[in-house]
Amino acid sequence: MSLGALITKSRTSARLSIEDLSKLTNIPATLLRDMEADNFKKCGGETYARGHLRNIAAKLEVDERVFLDLFESEVTAPVKPIRDLLSENNAAMPYQERKQVSWKVLAGGSIAALVLFGGTQIIFSNLNSGSVPVAVASPSTSASESASESVAPVETATPKPSATEVSSTVTAVEGELIVKVSATRGTTWLYVSNQDGTSIFSGQIRKGNSKEFSASEELNLRVGNAGGVDITLNGENVGPIGANGEVVNLTYNVK
């Protein structure tokens, strides 16, 4: 059974319609239909898709690992070794394994070196009657100390936190409903739908750009980078909606 079919089966077992599940999870009904059809392309990436699956599993009282394991096996692309990726993109020469040298070759080379060394010693001993002292250079203490001092400590990279999903916010207004999203401080992923769950916008808003949306009854927003955007409702700034990297669900409706 595919992941989408399992979501459908779990939902019907809970006696919930897609619209019921949409209200419980704040996930648009159109996106839920796509997920039940094994289409996760509109989720905004693998991180957001996993967040949706955890949300759905919690509302349907299903172990989230069941959904996530199927997602990893069916949807997530397998990670190739860096050696294969470099070879595919011609970024480096194909990897070649080193051939082990036969012990016979090593033994033969050692014997030849000993014979050559012994013959050279005999010739020089016959030519020179006296021995010539050989000066042996002692290792420089200062050189070793400077070499050790030049080794800089390696800093361990601190992993960046992944996107964090926070609770949803519902705001009711009177009269018209016009929402403007401005990517003032950073690029963000955005999904917008109306009261029927119909998708109005799904994609990225680059830093410095903005999008304006209007509806007669309701607007549902899912913001992927809450700290990077400013939102105005009917021309008035609503204030901070979250921190950088936080995923925020916002609902604006008419009273």
GROMACS .gro file of C-alpha atoms in nm:
model
  255
    1MET     CA    1   0.000   0.000   0.000
    2SER     CA    2   0.138   0.341  -0.098
    3LEU     CA    3   0.172   0.634   0.143
    4GLY     CA    4  -0.118   0.822  -0.016
    5ALA     CA    5  -0.344   0.517   0.003
    6LEU     CA    6  -0.249   0.466   0.369
    7ILE     CA    7  -0.340   0.829   0.450
    8THR     CA    8  -0.678   0.780   0.278
    9LYS     CA    9  -0.743   0.455   0.465
   10SER     CA   10  -0.650   0.612   0.801
   11ARG     CA   11  -0.873   0.913   0.734
   12THR     CA   12  -1.175   0.704   0.634
   13SER     CA   13  -1.120   0.477   0.935
   14ALA     CA   14  -1.142   0.788   1.152
   15ARG     CA   15  -1.468   0.877   0.970
   16LEU     CA   16  -1.333   1.210   0.853
   17SER     CA   17  -1.375   1.379   0.517
   18ILE     CA   18  -1.092   1.570   0.353
   19GLU     CA   19  -1.260   1.895   0.459
   20ASP     CA   20  -1.281   1.771   0.820
   21LEU     CA   21  -0.911   1.679   0.820
   22SER     CA   22  -0.826   2.015   0.662
   23LYS     CA   23  -0.995   2.200   0.948
   24LEU     CA   24  -0.816   1.988   1.209
   25THR     CA   25  -0.470   2.026   1.055
   26ASN     CA   26  -0.500   2.368   0.886
   27ILE     CA   27  -0.368   2.201   0.571
   28PRO     CA   28  -0.560   2.307   0.256
   29ALA     CA   29  -0.799   2.044   0.124
   30THR     CA   30  -0.644   2.061  -0.223
   31LEU     CA   31  -0.303   1.978  -0.080
   32LEU     CA   32  -0.450   1.687   0.117
   33ARG     CA   33  -0.602   1.548  -0.203
   34ASP     CA   34  -0.263   1.571  -0.376
   35MET     CA   35  -0.093   1.390  -0.086
   36GLU     CA   36  -0.353   1.111  -0.091
   37ALA     CA   37  -0.280   1.079  -0.464
   38ASP     CA   38   0.093   1.034  -0.379
   39ASN     CA   39   0.175   1.381  -0.513
   40PHE     CA   40   0.398   1.565  -0.263
   41LYS     CA   41   0.544   1.821  -0.505
   42LYS     CA   42   0.324   2.107  -0.374
   43CYS     CA   43   0.428   2.057  -0.011
   44GLY     CA   44   0.714   2.304  -0.052
   45GLY     CA   45   0.997   2.056  -0.003
   46GLU     CA   46   1.073   1.743   0.198
   47THR     CA   47   1.094   1.929   0.532
   48TYR     CA   48   0.744   2.075   0.495
   49ALA     CA   49   0.609   1.740   0.369
   50ARG     CA   50   0.736   1.564   0.683
   51GLY     CA   51   0.572   1.835   0.895
   52HIS     CA   52   0.239   1.777   0.716
   53LEU     CA   53   0.269   1.400   0.773
   54ARG     CA   54   0.338   1.446   1.146
   55ASN     CA   55   0.040   1.680   1.172
   56ILE     CA   56  -0.191   1.437   0.989
   57ALA     CA   57  -0.069   1.138   1.192
   58ALA     CA   58  -0.138   1.320   1.519
   59LYS     CA   59  -0.494   1.409   1.420
   60LEU     CA   60  -0.568   1.056   1.290
   61GLU     CA   61  -0.401   0.896   1.597
   62VAL     CA   62  -0.154   0.705   1.379
   63ASP     CA   63   0.213   0.642   1.459
   64GLU     CA   64   0.395   0.913   1.263
   65ARG     CA   65   0.689   0.677   1.194
   66VAL     CA   66   0.462   0.468   0.969
   67PHE     CA   67   0.398   0.770   0.744
   68LEU     CA   68   0.757   0.897   0.763
   69ASP     CA   69   0.915   0.559   0.683
   70LEU     CA   70   0.694   0.522   0.374
   71PHE     CA   71   0.780   0.880   0.273
   72GLU     CA   72   1.153   0.806   0.295
   73SER     CA   73   1.122   0.486   0.091
   74GLU     CA   74   0.877   0.611  -0.174
   75VAL     CA   75   0.938   0.984  -0.215
   76THR     CA   76   1.283   1.083  -0.090
   77ALA     CA   77   1.551   1.048  -0.358
   78PRO     CA   78   1.835   0.808  -0.266
   79VAL     CA   79   2.160   0.980  -0.170
   80LYS     CA   80   2.449   0.886  -0.396
   81PRO     CA   81   2.809   0.874  -0.274
   82ILE     CA   82   3.000   1.193  -0.351
   83ARG     CA   83   3.241   0.986  -0.563
   84ASP     CA   84   2.955   0.882  -0.796
   85LEU     CA   85   2.819   1.237  -0.816
   86LEU     CA   86   3.159   1.378  -0.913
   87SER     CA   87   3.200   1.110  -1.179
   88GLU     CA   88   2.853   1.175  -1.324
   89ASN     CA   89   2.917   1.548  -1.352
   90ASN     CA   90   3.274   1.508  -1.485
   91ALA     CA   91   3.392   1.722  -1.193
   92ALA     CA   92   3.678   1.482  -1.120
   93MET     CA   93   3.847   1.184  -1.276
   94PRO     CA   94   3.667   0.852  -1.215
   95TYR     CA   95   3.783   0.680  -0.903
   96GLN     CA   96   4.027   0.396  -0.960
   97GLU     CA   97   4.116   0.149  -0.693
   98ARG     CA   98   4.485   0.104  -0.622
   99LYS     CA   99   4.629  -0.224  -0.735
  100GLN     CA  100   4.816  -0.417  -0.471
  101VAL     CA  101   5.181  -0.483  -0.554
  102SER     CA  102   5.278  -0.849  -0.556
  103TRP     CA  103   5.510  -0.963  -0.276
  104LYS     CA  104   5.732  -1.122  -0.542
  105VAL     CA  105   5.791  -0.783  -0.702
  106LEU     CA  106   5.873  -0.630  -0.362
  107ALA     CA  107   6.114  -0.911  -0.276
  108GLY     CA  108   6.288  -0.885  -0.612
  109GLY     CA  109   6.329  -0.510  -0.577
  110SER     CA  110   6.473  -0.545  -0.226
  111ILE     CA  111   6.732  -0.802  -0.339
  112ALA     CA  112   6.838  -0.586  -0.633
  113ALA     CA  113   6.879  -0.284  -0.405
  114LEU     CA  114   7.095  -0.483  -0.161
  115VAL     CA  115   7.319  -0.610  -0.440
  116LEU     CA  116   7.361  -0.261  -0.582
  117PHE     CA  117   7.436  -0.114  -0.240
  118GLY     CA  118   7.692  -0.385  -0.158
  119GLY     CA  119   7.871  -0.341  -0.491
  120THR     CA  120   7.890   0.034  -0.444
  121GLN     CA  121   8.038  -0.005  -0.095
  122ILE     CA  122   8.313  -0.239  -0.226
  123ILE     CA  123   8.410  -0.001  -0.506
  124PHE     CA  124   8.433   0.303  -0.275
  125SER     CA  125   8.630   0.110  -0.011
  126ASN     CA  126   8.890   0.014  -0.274
  127LEU     CA  127   8.922   0.370  -0.404
  128ASN     CA  128   8.949   0.542  -0.066
  129SER     CA  129   9.194   0.422   0.193
  130GLY     CA  130   9.076   0.665   0.464
  131SER     CA  131   8.733   0.715   0.594
  132VAL     CA  132   8.566   1.051   0.552
  133PRO     CA  133   8.358   1.164   0.850
  134VAL     CA  134   8.003   1.240   0.765
  135ALA     CA  135   7.826   1.525   0.944
  136VAL     CA  136   7.479   1.433   1.063
  137ALA     CA  137   7.236   1.723   1.080
  138SER     CA  138   7.039   1.733   1.402
  139PRO     CA  139   6.673   1.826   1.381
  140SER     CA  140   6.598   2.191   1.452
  141THR     CA  141   6.402   2.244   1.768
  142SER     CA  142   6.283   2.588   1.662
  143ALA     CA  143   6.160   2.453   1.329
  144SER     CA  144   5.950   2.185   1.496
  145GLU     CA  145   5.813   2.436   1.745
  146SER     CA  146   5.717   2.684   1.472
  147ALA     CA  147   5.555   2.404   1.273
  148SER     CA  148   5.346   2.302   1.573
  149GLU     CA  149   5.249   2.663   1.637
  150SER     CA  150   5.139   2.713   1.275
  151VAL     CA  151   4.877   2.441   1.301
  152ALA     CA  152   4.549   2.621   1.356
  153PRO     CA  153   4.268   2.457   1.552
  154VAL     CA  154   3.987   2.322   1.340
  155GLU     CA  155   3.650   2.473   1.420
  156THR     CA  156   3.357   2.238   1.433
  157ALA     CA  157   3.069   2.359   1.219
  158THR     CA  158   2.752   2.412   1.417
  159PRO     CA  159   2.453   2.256   1.240
  160LYS     CA  160   2.179   2.501   1.149
  161PRO     CA  161   1.841   2.432   1.303
  162SER     CA  162   1.577   2.301   1.067
  163ALA     CA  163   1.249   2.481   1.005
  164THR     CA  164   1.027   2.480   1.316
  165GLU     CA  165   0.650   2.468   1.284
  166VAL     CA  166   0.450   2.678   1.531
  167SER     CA  167   0.080   2.700   1.615
  168SER     CA  168  -0.172   2.855   1.380
  169THR     CA  169  -0.326   3.201   1.418
  170VAL     CA  170  -0.678   3.303   1.314
  171THR     CA  171  -0.771   3.671   1.271
  172ALA     CA  172  -1.117   3.805   1.183
  173VAL     CA  173  -1.170   4.143   1.018
  174GLU     CA  174  -1.466   4.347   0.902
  175GLY     CA  175  -1.528   4.455   0.545
  176GLU     CA  176  -1.275   4.379   0.274
  177LEU     CA  177  -0.997   4.120   0.304
  178ILE     CA  178  -0.665   4.219   0.142
  179VAL     CA  179  -0.337   4.063   0.259
  180LYS     CA  180   0.008   4.170   0.138
  181VAL     CA  181   0.318   3.957   0.206
  182SER     CA  182   0.656   4.135   0.170
  183ALA     CA  183   0.985   3.940   0.184
  184THR     CA  184   1.161   4.229   0.358
  185ARG     CA  185   1.442   4.045   0.535
  186GLY     CA  186   1.474   3.717   0.349
  187THR     CA  187   1.334   3.480   0.086
  188THR     CA  188   1.038   3.268   0.198
  189TRP     CA  189   0.822   2.984   0.070
  190LEU     CA  190   0.450   3.070   0.071
  191TYR     CA  191   0.126   2.878   0.016
  192VAL     CA  192  -0.208   3.064  -0.002
  193SER     CA  193  -0.562   2.922  -0.039
  194ASN     CA  194  -0.916   3.055  -0.001
  195GLN     CA  195  -1.211   2.937   0.209
  196ASP     CA  196  -1.281   2.646  -0.029
  197GLY     CA  197  -0.923   2.519  -0.004
  198THR     CA  198  -0.852   2.631  -0.360
  199SER     CA  199  -0.484   2.711  -0.408
  200ILE     CA  200  -0.422   3.077  -0.494
  201PHE     CA  201  -0.041   3.079  -0.478
  202SER     CA  202   0.233   2.827  -0.408
  203GLY     CA  203   0.600   2.915  -0.447
  204GLN     CA  204   0.882   3.139  -0.330
  205ILE     CA  205   0.889   3.514  -0.275
  206ARG     CA  206   1.242   3.644  -0.321
  207LYS     CA  207   1.391   3.893  -0.076
  208GLY     CA  208   1.278   4.244  -0.167
  209ASN     CA  209   0.961   4.130  -0.348
  210SER     CA  210   0.599   4.117  -0.232
  211LYS     CA  211   0.265   3.955  -0.322
  212GLU     CA  212  -0.090   4.078  -0.257
  213PHE     CA  213  -0.395   3.852  -0.218
  214SER     CA  214  -0.766   3.918  -0.167
  215ALA     CA  215  -1.074   3.705  -0.098
  216SER     CA  216  -1.440   3.756  -0.016
  217GLU     CA  217  -1.448   3.530   0.291
  218GLU     CA  218  -1.117   3.375   0.397
  219LEU     CA  219  -0.743   3.354   0.320
  220ASN     CA  220  -0.519   3.075   0.454
  221LEU     CA  221  -0.142   3.140   0.452
  222ARG     CA  222   0.146   2.906   0.525
  223VAL     CA  223   0.471   3.103   0.559
  224GLY     CA  224   0.800   2.909   0.548
  225ASN     CA  225   1.027   3.183   0.690
  226ALA     CA  226   0.821   3.386   0.936
  227GLY     CA  227   1.109   3.607   1.049
  228GLY     CA  228   1.189   3.722   0.697
  229VAL     CA  229   0.853   3.873   0.602
  230ASP     CA  230   0.620   4.160   0.688
  231ILE     CA  231   0.242   4.121   0.650
  232THR     CA  232  -0.015   4.395   0.611
  233LEU     CA  233  -0.388   4.331   0.658
  234ASN     CA  234  -0.612   4.583   0.482
  235GLY     CA  235  -0.317   4.825   0.471
  236GLU     CA  236  -0.211   4.785   0.837
  237ASN     CA  237   0.106   4.603   0.949
  238VAL     CA  238   0.016   4.303   1.168
  239GLY     CA  239   0.354   4.302   1.343
  240PRO     CA  240   0.603   4.013   1.387
  241ILE     CA  241   0.459   3.669   1.307
  242GLY     CA  242   0.761   3.455   1.404
  243ALA     CA  243   1.137   3.404   1.394
  244ASN     CA  244   1.373   3.314   1.111
  245GLY     CA  245   1.315   2.961   0.985
  246GLU     CA  246   0.980   2.918   1.163
  247VAL     CA  247   0.681   2.786   0.969
  248VAL     CA  248   0.363   2.975   1.056
  249ASN     CA  249   0.001   2.908   0.957
  250LEU     CA  250  -0.218   3.220   0.936
  251THR     CA  251  -0.592   3.245   0.869
  252TYR     CA  252  -0.770   3.573   0.797
  253ASN     CA  253  -1.148   3.576   0.757
  254VAL     CA  254  -1.434   3.821   0.737
  255LYS     CA  255  -1.664   3.850   1.038
   0.00000   0.00000   0.00000
